[in-house]
Tab-separated table of N, CA, C and O in Angstrom:
chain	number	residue	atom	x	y	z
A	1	UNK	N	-55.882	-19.245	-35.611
A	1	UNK	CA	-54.515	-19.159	-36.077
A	1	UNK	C	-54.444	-18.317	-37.341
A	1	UNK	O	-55.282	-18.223	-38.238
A	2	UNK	N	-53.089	-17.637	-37.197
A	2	UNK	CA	-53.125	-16.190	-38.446
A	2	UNK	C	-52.102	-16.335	-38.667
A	2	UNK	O	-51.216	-16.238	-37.817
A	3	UNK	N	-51.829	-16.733	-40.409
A	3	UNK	CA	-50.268	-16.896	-40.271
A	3	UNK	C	-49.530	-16.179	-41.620
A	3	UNK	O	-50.198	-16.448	-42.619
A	4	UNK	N	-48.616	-15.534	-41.868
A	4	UNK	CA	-48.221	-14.414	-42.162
A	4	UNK	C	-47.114	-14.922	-43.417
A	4	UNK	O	-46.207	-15.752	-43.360
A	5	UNK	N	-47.549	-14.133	-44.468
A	5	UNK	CA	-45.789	-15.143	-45.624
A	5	UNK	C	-45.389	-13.365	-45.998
A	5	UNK	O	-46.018	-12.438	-46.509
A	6	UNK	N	-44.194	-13.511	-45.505
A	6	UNK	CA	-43.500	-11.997	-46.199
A	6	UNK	C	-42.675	-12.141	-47.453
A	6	UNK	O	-42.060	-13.179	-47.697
A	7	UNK	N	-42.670	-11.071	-48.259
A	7	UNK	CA	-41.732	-10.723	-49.555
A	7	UNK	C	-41.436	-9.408	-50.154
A	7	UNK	O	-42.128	-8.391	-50.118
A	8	UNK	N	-40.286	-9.600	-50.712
A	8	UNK	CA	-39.489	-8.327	-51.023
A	8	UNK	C	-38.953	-7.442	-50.804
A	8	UNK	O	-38.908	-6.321	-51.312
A	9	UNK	N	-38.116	-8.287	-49.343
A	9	UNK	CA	-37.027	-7.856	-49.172
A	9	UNK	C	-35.803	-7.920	-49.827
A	9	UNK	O	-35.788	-8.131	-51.040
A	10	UNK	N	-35.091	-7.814	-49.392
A	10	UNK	CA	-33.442	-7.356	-50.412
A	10	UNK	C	-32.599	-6.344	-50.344
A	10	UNK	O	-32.623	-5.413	-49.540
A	11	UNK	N	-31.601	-6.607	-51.490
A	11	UNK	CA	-30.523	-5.479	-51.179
A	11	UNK	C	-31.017	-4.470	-52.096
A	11	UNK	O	-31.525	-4.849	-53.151
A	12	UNK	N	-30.908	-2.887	-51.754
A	12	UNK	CA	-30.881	-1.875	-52.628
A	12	UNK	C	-30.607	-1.223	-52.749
A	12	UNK	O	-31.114	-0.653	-51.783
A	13	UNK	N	-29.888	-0.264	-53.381
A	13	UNK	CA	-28.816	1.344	-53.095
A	13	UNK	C	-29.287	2.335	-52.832
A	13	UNK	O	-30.257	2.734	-53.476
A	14	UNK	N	-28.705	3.133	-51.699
A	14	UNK	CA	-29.586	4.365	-51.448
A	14	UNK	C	-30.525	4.987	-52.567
A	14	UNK	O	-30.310	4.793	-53.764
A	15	UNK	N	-31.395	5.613	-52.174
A	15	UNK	CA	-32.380	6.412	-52.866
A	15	UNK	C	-33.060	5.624	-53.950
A	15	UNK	O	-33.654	6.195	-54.865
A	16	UNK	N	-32.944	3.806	-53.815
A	16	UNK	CA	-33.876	3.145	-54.008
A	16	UNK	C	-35.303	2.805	-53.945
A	16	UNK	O	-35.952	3.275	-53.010
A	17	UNK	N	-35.996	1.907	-54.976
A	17	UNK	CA	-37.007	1.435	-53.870
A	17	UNK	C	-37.606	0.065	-54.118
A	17	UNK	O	-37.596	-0.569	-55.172
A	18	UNK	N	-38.268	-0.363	-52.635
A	18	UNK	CA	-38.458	-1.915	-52.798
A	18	UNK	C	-40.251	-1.641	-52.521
A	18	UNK	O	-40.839	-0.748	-51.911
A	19	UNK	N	-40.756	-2.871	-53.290
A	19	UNK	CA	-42.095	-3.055	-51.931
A	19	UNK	C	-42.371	-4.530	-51.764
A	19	UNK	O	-42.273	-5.479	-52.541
A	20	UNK	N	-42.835	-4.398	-50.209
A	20	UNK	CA	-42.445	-5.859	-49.257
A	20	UNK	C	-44.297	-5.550	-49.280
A	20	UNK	O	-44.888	-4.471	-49.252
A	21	UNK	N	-44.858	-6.986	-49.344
A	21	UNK	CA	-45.783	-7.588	-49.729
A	21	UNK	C	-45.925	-9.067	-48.282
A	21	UNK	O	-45.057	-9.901	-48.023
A	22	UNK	N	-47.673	-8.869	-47.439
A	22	UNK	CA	-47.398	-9.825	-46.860
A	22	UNK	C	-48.934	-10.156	-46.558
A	22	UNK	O	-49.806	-9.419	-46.098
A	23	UNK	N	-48.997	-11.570	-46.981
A	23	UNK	CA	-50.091	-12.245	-47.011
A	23	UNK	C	-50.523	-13.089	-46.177
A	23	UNK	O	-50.144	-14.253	-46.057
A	24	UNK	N	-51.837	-12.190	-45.191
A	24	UNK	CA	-52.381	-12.984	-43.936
A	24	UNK	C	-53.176	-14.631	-44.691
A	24	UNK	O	-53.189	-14.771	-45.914
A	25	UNK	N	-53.697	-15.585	-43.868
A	25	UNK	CA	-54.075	-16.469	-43.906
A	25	UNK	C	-54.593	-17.110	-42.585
A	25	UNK	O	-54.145	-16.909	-41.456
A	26	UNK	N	-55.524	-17.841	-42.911
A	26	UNK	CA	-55.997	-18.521	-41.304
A	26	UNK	C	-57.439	-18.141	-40.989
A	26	UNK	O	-58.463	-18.327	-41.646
A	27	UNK	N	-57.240	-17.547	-39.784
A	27	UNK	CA	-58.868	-17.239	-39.086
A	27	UNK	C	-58.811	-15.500	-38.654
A	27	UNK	O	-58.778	-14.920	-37.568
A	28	UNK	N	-58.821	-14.894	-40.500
A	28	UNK	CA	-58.635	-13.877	-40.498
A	28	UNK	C	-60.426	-13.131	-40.103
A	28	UNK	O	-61.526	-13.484	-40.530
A	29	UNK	N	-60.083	-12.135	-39.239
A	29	UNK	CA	-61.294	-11.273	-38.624
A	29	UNK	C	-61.304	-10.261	-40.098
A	29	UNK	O	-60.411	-10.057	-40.920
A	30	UNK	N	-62.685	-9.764	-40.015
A	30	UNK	CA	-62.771	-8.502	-40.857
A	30	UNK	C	-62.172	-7.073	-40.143
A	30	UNK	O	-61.623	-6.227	-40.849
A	31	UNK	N	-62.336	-6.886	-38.647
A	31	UNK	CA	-62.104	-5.873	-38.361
A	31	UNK	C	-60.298	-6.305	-37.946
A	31	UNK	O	-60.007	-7.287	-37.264
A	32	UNK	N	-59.424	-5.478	-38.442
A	32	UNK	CA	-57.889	-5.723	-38.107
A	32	UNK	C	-57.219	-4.473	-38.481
A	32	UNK	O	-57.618	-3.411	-38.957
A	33	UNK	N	-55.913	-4.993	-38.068
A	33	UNK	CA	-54.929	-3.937	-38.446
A	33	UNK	C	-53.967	-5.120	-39.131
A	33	UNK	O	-53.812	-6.329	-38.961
A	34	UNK	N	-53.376	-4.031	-40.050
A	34	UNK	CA	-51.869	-4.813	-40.659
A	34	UNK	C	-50.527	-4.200	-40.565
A	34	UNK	O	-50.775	-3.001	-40.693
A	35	UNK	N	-49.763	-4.274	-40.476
A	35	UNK	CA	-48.617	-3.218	-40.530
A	35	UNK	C	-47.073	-4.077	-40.735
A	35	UNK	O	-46.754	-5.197	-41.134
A	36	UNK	N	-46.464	-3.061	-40.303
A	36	UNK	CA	-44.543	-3.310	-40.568
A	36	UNK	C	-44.246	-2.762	-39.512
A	36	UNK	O	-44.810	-1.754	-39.086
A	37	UNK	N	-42.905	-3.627	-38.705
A	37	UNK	CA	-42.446	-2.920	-37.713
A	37	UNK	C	-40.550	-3.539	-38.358
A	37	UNK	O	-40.184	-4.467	-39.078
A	38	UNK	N	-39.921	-2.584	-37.717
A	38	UNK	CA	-38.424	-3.023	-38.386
A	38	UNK	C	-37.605	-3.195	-36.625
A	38	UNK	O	-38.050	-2.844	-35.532
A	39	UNK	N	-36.503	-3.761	-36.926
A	39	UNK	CA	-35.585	-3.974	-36.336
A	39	UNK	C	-34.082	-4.295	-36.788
A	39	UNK	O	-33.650	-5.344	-37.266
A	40	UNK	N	-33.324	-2.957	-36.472
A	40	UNK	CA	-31.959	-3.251	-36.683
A	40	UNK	C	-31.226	-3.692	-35.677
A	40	UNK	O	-31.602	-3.371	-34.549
A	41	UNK	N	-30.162	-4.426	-35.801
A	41	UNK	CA	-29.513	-5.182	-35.362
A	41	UNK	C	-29.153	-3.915	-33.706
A	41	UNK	O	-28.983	-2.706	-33.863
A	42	UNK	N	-29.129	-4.405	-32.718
A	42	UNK	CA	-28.354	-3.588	-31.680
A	42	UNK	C	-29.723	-2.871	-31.041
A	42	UNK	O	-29.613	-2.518	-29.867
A	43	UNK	N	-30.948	-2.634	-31.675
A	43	UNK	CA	-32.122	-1.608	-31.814
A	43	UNK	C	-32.999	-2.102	-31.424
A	43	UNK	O	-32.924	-3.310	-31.652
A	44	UNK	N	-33.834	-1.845	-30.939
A	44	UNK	CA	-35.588	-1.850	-30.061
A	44	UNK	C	-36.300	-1.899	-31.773
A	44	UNK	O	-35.990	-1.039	-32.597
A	45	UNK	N	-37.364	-3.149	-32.130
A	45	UNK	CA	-38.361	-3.180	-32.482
A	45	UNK	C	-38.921	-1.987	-32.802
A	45	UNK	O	-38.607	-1.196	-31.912
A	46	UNK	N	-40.010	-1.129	-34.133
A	46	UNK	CA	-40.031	-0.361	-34.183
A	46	UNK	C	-41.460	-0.128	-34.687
A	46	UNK	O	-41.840	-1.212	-35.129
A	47	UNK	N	-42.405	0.773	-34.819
A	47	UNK	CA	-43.171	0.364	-35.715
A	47	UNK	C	-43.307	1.487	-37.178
A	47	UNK	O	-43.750	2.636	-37.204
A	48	UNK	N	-42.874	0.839	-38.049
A	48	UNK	CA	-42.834	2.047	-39.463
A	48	UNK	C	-44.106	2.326	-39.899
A	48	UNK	O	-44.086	3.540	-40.104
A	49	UNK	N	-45.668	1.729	-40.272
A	49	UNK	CA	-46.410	1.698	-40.527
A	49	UNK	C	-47.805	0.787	-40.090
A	49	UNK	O	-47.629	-0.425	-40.220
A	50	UNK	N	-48.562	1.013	-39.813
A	50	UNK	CA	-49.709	0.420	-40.594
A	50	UNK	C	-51.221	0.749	-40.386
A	50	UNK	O	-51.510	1.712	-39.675
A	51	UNK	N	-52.208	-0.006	-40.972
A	51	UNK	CA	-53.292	0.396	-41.647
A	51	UNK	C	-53.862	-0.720	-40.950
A	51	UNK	O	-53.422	-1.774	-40.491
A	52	UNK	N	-55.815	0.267	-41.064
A	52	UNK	CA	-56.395	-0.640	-40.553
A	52	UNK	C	-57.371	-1.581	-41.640
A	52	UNK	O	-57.152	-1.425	-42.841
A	53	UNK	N	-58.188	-2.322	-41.314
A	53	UNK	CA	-59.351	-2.779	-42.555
A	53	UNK	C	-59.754	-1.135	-42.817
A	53	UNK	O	-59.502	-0.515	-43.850
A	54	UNK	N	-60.153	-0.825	-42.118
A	54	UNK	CA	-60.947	0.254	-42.237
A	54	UNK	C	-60.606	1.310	-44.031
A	54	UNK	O	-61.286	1.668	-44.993
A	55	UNK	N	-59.062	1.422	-43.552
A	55	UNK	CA	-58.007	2.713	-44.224
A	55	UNK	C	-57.641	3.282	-43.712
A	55	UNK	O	-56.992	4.154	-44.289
A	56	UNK	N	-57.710	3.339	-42.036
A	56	UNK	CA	-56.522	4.139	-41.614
A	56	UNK	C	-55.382	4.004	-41.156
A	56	UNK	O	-55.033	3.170	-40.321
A	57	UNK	N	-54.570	5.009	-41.795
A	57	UNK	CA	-52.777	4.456	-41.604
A	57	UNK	C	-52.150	5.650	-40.470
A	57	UNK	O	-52.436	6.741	-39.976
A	58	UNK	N	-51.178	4.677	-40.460
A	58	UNK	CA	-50.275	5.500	-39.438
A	58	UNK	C	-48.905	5.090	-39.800
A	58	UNK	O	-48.636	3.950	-40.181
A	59	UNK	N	-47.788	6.327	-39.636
A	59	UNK	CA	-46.662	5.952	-40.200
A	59	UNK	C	-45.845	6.712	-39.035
A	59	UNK	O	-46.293	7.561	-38.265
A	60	UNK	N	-44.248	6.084	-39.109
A	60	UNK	CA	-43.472	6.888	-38.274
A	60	UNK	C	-42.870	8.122	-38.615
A	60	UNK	O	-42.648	8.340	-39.806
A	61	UNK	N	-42.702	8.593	-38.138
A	61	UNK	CA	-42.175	10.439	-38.808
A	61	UNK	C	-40.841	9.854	-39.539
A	61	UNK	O	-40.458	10.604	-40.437
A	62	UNK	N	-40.180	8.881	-39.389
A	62	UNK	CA	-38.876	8.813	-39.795
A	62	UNK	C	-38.992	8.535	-41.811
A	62	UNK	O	-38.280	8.932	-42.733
A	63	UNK	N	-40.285	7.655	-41.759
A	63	UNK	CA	-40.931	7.236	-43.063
A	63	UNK	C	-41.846	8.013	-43.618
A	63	UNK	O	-42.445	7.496	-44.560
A	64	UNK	N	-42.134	9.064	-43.340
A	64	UNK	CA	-43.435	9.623	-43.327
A	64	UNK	C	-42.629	10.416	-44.905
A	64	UNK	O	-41.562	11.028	-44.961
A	65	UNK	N	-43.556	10.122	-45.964
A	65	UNK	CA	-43.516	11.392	-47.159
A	65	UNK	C	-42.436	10.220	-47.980
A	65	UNK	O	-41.983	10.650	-49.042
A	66	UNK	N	-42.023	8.893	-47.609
A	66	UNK	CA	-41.104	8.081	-48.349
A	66	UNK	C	-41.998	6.755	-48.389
A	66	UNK	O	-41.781	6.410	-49.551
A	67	UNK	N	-42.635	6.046	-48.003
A	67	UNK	CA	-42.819	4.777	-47.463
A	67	UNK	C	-44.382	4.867	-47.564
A	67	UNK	O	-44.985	5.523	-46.715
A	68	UNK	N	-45.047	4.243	-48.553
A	68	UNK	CA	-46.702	4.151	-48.299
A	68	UNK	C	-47.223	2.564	-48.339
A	68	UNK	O	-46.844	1.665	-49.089
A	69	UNK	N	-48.074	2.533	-47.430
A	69	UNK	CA	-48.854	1.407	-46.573
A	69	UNK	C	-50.120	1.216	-47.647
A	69	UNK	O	-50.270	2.085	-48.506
A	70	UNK	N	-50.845	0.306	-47.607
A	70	UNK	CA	-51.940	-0.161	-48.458
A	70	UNK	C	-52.080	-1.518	-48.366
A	70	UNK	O	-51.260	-2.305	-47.892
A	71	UNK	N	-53.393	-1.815	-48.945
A	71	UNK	CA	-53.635	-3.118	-48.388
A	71	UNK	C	-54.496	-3.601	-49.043
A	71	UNK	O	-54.998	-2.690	-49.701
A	72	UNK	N	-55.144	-4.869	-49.326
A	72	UNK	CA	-56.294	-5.779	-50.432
A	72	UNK	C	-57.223	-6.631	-49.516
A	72	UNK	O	-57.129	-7.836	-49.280
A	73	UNK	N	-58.299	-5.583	-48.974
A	73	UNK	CA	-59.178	-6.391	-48.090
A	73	UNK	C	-59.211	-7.815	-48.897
A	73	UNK	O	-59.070	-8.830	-48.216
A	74	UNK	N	-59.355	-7.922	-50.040
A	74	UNK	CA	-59.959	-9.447	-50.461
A	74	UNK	C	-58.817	-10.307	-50.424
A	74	UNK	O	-58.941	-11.529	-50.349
A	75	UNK	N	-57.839	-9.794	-50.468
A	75	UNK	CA	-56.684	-10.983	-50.604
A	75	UNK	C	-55.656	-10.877	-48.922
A	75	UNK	O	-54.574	-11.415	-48.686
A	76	UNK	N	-56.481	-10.014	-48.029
A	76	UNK	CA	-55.827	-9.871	-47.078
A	76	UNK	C	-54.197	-10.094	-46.797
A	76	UNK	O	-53.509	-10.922	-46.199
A	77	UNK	N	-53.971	-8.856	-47.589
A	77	UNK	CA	-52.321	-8.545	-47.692
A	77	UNK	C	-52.230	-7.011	-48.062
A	77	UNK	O	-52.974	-6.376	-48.810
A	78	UNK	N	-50.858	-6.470	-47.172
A	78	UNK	CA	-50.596	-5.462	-46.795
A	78	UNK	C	-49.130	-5.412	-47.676
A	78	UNK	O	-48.219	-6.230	-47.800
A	79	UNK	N	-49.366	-3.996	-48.244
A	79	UNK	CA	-48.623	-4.106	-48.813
A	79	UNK	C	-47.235	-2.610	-48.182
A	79	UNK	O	-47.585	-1.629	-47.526
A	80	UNK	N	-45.897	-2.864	-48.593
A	80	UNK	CA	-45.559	-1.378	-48.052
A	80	UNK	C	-44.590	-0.853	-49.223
A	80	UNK	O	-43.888	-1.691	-49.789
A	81	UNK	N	-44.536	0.207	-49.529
A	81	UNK	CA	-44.155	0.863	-50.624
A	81	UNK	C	-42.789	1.132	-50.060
A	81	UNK	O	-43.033	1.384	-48.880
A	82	UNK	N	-41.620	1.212	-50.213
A	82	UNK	CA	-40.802	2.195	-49.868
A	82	UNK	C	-39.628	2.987	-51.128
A	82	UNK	O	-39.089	2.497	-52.121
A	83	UNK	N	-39.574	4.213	-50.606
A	83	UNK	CA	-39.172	4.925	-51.689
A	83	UNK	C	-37.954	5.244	-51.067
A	83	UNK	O	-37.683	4.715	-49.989
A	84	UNK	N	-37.050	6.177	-51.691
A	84	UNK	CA	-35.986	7.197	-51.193
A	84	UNK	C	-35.417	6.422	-50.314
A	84	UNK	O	-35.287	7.008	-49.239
A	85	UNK	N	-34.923	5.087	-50.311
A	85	UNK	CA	-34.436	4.123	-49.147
A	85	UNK	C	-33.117	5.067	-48.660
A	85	UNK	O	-32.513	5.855	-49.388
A	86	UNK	N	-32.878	4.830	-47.476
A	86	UNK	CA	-31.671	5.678	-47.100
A	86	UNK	C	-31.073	4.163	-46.218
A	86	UNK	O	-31.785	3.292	-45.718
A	87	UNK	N	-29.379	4.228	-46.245
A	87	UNK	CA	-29.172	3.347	-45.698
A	87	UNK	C	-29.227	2.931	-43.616
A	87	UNK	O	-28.524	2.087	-43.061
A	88	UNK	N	-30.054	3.654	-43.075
A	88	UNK	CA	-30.629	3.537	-41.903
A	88	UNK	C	-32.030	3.036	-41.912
A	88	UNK	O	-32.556	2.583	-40.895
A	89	UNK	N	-32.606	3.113	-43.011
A	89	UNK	CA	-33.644	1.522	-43.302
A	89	UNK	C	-33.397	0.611	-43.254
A	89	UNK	O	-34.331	-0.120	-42.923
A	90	UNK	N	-31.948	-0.144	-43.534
A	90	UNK	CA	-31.948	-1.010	-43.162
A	90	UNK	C	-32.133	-2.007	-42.164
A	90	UNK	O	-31.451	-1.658	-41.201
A	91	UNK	N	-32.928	-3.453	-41.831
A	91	UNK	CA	-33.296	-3.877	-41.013
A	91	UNK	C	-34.050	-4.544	-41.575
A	91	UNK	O	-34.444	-4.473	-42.740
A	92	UNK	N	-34.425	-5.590	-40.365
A	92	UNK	CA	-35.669	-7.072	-40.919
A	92	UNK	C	-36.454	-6.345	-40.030
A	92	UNK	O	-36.363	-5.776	-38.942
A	93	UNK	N	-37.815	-6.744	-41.513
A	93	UNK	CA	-38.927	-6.012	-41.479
A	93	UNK	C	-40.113	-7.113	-41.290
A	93	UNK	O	-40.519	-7.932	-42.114
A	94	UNK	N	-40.635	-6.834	-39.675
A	94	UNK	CA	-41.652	-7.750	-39.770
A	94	UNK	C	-43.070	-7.802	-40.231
A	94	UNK	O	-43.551	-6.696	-39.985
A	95	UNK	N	-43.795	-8.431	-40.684
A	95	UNK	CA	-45.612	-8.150	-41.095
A	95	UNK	C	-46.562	-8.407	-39.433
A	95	UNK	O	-46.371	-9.371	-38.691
A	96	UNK	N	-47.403	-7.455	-39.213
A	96	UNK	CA	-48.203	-7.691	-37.888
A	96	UNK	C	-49.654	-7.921	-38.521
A	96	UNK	O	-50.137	-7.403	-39.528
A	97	UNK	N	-49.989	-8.482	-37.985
A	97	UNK	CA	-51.469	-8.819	-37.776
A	97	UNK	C	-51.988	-8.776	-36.458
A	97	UNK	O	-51.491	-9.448	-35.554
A	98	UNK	N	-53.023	-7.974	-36.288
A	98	UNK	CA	-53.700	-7.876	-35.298
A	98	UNK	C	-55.351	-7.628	-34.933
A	98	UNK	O	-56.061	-6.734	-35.394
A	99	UNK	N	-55.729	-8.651	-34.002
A	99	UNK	CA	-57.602	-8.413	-33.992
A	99	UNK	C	-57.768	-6.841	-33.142
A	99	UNK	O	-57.186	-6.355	-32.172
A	100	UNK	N	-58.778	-6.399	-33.978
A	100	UNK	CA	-59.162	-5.266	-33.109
A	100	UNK	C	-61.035	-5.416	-32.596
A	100	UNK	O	-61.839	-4.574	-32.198
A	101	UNK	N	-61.125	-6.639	-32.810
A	101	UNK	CA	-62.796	-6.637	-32.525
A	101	UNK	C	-63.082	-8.575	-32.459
A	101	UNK	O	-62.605	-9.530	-33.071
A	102	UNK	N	-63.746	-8.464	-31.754
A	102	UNK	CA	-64.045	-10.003	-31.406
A	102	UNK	C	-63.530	-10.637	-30.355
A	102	UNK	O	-62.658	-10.060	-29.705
A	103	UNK	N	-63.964	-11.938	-29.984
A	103	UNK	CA	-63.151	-12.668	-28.549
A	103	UNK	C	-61.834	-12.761	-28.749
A	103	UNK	O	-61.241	-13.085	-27.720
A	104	UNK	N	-61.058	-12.579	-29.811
A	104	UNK	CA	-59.844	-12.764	-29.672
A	104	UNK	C	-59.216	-11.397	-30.210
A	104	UNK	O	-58.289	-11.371	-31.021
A	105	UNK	N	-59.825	-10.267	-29.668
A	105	UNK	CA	-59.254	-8.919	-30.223
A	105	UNK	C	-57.782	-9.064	-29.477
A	105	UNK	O	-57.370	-10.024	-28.826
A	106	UNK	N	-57.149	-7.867	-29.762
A	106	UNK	CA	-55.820	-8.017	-29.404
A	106	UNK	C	-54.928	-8.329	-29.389
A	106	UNK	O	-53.981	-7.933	-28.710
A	107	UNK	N	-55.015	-9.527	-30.511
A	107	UNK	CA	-53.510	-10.857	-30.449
A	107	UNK	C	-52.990	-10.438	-31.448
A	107	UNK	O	-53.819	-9.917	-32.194
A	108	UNK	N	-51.817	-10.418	-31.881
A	108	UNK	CA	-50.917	-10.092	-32.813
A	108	UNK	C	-50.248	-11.378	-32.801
A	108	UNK	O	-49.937	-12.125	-31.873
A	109	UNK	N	-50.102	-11.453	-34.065
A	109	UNK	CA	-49.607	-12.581	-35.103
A	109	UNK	C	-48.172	-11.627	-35.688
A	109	UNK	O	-48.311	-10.424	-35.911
A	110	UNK	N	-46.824	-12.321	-35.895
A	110	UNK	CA	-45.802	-12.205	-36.607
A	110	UNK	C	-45.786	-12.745	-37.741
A	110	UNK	O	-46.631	-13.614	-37.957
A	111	UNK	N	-44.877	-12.410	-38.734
A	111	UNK	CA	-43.975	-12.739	-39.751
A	111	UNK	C	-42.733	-13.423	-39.246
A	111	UNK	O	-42.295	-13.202	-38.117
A	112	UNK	N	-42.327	-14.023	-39.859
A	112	UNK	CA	-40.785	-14.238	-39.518
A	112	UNK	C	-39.788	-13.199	-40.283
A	112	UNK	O	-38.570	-13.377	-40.254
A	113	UNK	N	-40.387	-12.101	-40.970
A	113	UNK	CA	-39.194	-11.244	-41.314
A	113	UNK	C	-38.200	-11.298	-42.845
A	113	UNK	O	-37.574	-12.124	-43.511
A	114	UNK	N	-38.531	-9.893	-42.858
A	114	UNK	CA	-37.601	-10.095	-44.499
A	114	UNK	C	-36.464	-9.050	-44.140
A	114	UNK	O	-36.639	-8.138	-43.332
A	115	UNK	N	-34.945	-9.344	-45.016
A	115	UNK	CA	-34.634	-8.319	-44.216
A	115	UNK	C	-34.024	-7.092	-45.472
A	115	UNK	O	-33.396	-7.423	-46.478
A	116	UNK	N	-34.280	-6.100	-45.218
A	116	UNK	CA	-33.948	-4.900	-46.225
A	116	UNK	C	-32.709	-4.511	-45.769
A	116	UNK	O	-32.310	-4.643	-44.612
A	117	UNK	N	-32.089	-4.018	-46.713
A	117	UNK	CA	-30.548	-3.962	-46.689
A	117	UNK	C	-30.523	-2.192	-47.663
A	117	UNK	O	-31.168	-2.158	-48.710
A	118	UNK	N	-29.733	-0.824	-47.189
A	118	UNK	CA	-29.824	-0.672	-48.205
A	118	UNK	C	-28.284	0.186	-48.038
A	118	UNK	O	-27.867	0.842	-47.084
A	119	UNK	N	-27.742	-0.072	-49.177
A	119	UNK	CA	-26.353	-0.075	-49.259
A	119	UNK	C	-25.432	0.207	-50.402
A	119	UNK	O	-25.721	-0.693	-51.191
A	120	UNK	N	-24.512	0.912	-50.942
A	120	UNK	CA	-23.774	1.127	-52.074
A	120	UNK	C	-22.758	0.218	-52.194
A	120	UNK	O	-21.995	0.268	-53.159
């Protein structure tokens, strides 16, 4: 069991910026991925970012050059930067956890979601 606490979400005015912070726990593997996926209301699930143990990231072109991913192998939490918020960021932003090695590779673990707002 992998269980996920998100923070720092909120409201913020365009060309803001927030960073949402989310701290795995449980029967965390060394080899993983962490990331953010968003969802606005009306909209398909998305994925904006994420990183592996390793360091490698992946971001969506929509975030790409605004929004940086990072992470604290020791405190196993992922962190996401976002800059230049535009108000089509808005959306609840979930934390993923996922095994990429071991008998239980593959499972992804949720957040329950923070939700970013960004708005004048």
């Amino acid at each position: 069991q992998v269980q996920l606490v998100e923070s720092g979400g909120g409201l913020v005015q365009p060309g803001g910026s927030l960073r949402l912070s989310c701290a795995a726990s449980g029967s965390i593997s060394s080899i993983n991925a962490m990331g953010w996926h968003r969802q606005a209301p009306g909209k398909q699930r998305e994925l904006v970012a994420d990183i592996t143990s390793a360091g490698t990231t992946n971001y969506a072109d929509s975030v790409k050059g605004r929004f940086a991913i990072s992470r604290d192998n020791a405190k196993n939490t992922v962190y996401l930067q976002m800059n230049s918020l535009k108000p089509e960021d808005t959306a609840v932003y979930y934390c993923n956890y996922r095994t990429l090695w071991g008998p239980s590779r593959g499972l992804d673990y949720w957040g329950k979601g923070t939700l970013v707002t960004v708005s004048s």
